Short mmCIF file of C-alpha atoms and ligand atoms in Angstrom, two decimals:
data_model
loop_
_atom_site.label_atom_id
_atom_site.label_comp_id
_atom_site.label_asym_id
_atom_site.label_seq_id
_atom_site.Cartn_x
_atom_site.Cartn_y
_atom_site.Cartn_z
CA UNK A 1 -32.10 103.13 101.69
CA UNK A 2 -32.83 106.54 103.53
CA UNK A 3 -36.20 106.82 101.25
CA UNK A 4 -37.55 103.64 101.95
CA UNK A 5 -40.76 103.28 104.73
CA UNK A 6 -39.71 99.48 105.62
CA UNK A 7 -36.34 100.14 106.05
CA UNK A 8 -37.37 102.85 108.52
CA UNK A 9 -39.46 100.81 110.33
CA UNK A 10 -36.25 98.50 110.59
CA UNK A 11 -34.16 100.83 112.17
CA UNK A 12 -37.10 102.09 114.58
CA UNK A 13 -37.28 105.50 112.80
CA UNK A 14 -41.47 104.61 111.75
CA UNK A 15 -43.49 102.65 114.32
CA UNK A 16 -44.77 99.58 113.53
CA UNK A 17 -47.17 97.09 115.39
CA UNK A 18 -44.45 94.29 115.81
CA UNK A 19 -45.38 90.71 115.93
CA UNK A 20 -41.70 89.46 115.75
CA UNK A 21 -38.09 90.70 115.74
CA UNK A 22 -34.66 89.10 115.04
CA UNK A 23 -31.34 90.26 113.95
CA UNK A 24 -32.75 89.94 110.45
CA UNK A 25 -36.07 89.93 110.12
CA UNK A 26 -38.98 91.56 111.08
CA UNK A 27 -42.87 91.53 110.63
CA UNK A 28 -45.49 93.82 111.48
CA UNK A 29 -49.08 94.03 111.16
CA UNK A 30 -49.98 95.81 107.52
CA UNK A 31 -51.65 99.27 108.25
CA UNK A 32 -54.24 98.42 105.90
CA UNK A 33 -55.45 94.65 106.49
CA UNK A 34 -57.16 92.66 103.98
CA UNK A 35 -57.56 90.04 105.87
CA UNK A 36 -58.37 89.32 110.27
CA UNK A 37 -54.96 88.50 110.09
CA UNK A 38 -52.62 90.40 107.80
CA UNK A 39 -48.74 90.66 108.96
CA UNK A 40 -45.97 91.89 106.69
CA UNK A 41 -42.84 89.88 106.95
CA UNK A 42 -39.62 91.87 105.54
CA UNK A 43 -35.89 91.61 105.78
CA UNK A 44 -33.84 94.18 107.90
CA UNK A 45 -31.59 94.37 105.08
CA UNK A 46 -32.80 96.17 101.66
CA UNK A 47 -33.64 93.97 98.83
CA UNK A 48 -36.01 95.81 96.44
CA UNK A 49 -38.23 92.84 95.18
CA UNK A 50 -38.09 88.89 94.92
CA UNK A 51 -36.91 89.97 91.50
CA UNK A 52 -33.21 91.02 93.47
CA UNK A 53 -33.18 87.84 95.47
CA UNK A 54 -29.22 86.26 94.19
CA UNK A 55 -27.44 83.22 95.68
CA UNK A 56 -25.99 85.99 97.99
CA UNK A 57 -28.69 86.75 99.96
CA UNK A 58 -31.34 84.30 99.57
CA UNK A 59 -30.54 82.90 102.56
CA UNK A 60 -32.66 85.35 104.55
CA UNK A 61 -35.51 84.34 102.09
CA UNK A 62 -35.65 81.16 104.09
CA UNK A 63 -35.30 82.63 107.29
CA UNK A 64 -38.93 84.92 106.72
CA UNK A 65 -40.60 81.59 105.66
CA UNK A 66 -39.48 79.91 109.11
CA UNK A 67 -40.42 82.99 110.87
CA UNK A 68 -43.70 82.64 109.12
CA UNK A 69 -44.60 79.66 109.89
CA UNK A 70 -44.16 80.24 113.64
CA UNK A 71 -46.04 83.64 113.57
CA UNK A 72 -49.03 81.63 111.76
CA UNK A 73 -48.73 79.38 115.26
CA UNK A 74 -48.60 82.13 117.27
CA UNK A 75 -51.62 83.38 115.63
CA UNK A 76 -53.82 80.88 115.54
CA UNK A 77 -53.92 79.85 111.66
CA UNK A 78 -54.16 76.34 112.01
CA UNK A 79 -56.83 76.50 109.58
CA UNK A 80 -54.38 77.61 106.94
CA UNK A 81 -53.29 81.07 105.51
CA UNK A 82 -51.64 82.63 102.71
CA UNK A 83 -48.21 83.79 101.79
CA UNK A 84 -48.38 87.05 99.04
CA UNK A 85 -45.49 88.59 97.28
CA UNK A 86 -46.41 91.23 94.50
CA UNK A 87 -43.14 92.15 92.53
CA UNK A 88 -43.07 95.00 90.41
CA UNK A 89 -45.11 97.01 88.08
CA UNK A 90 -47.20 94.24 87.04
CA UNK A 91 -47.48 92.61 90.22
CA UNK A 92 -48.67 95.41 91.94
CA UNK A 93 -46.00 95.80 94.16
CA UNK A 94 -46.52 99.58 96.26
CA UNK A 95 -43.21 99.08 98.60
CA UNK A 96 -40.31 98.54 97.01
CA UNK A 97 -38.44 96.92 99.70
CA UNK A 98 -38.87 92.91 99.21
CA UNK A 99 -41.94 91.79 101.59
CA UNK A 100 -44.16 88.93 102.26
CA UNK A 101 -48.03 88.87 103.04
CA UNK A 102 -49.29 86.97 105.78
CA UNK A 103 -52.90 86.36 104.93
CA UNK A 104 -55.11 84.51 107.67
CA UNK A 105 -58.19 83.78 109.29
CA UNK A 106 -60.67 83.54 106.57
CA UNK A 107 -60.93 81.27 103.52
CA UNK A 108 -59.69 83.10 101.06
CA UNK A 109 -60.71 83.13 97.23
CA UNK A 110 -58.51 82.05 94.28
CA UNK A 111 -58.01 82.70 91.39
CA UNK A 112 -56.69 85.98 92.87
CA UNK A 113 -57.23 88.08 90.30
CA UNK A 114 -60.57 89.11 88.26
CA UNK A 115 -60.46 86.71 84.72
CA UNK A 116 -58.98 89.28 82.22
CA UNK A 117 -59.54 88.61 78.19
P1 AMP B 1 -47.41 95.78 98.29
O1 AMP B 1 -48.56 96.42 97.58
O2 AMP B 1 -47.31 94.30 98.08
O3 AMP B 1 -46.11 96.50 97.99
O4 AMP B 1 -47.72 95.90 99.83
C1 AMP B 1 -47.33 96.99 100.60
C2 AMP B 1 -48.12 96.90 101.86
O5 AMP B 1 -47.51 97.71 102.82
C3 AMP B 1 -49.57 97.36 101.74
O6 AMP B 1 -50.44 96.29 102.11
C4 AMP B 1 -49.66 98.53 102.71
O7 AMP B 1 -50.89 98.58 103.38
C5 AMP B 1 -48.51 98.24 103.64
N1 AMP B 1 -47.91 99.38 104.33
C6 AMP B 1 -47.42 100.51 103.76
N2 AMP B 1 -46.88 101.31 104.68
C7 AMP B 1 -47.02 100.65 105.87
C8 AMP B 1 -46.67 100.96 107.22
N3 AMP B 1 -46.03 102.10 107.54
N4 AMP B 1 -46.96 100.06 108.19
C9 AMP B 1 -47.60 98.91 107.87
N5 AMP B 1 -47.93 98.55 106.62
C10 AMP B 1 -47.67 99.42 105.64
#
């Protein structure tokens, strides 16, 4: 997708601050962290949202949770973390290029989301 900011960062054309690179995934730190550790974990290959994830290409859905697990090692979250996905309008998904949140290094709050009537 020649519009799309993760995709560029995949093919080197945006830098990113990498924490980990394969064939077919990636994941950088986010530019705007919520968290002490915040690391975006995306496929090389453009799916949209989880909402495009088929039998077809799930299997690289599997592949970012592996590589997240290690990069929470690597990090230091033995404590625990979080794994986000916002999909879509609703969800509040800004990049539409399917992504994963890496929260860590703080207890974190749930619900996520202020109580709405
Ligand atoms: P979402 O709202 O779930 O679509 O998350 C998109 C995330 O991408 C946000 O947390 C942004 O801060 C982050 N982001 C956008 N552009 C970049 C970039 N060039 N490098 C790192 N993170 C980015």
């Amino acid at each position: 997708m020649s519009d799309c900011v993760f995709c560029k960062i995949a093919a080197g054309e945006i830098p990113a601050n990498k924490v980990y690179e394969d064939d077919t995934v990636l994941a950088f730190r986010d530019l705007d962290p919520q968290a002490p550790v915040h690391v975006l974990l995306i496929p090389k290959a453009h799916i949209a949202s989880v909402a495009e994830i088929t039998p077809e290409n799930s299997g690289v859905v599997a592949h970012i949770f592996e590589v997240a697990a290690q990069i929470a090692k690597e990090l230091g979250l033995e404590n625990g973390f979080r794994i986000v996905n916002n999909c879509g309008e609703d969800g509040m998904q800004s990049v539409q290029h399917l992504h994963f949140h890496l929260l860590g290094g703080k207890k974190m709050g749930w619900p996520p989301f202020p109580a709405q009537s």
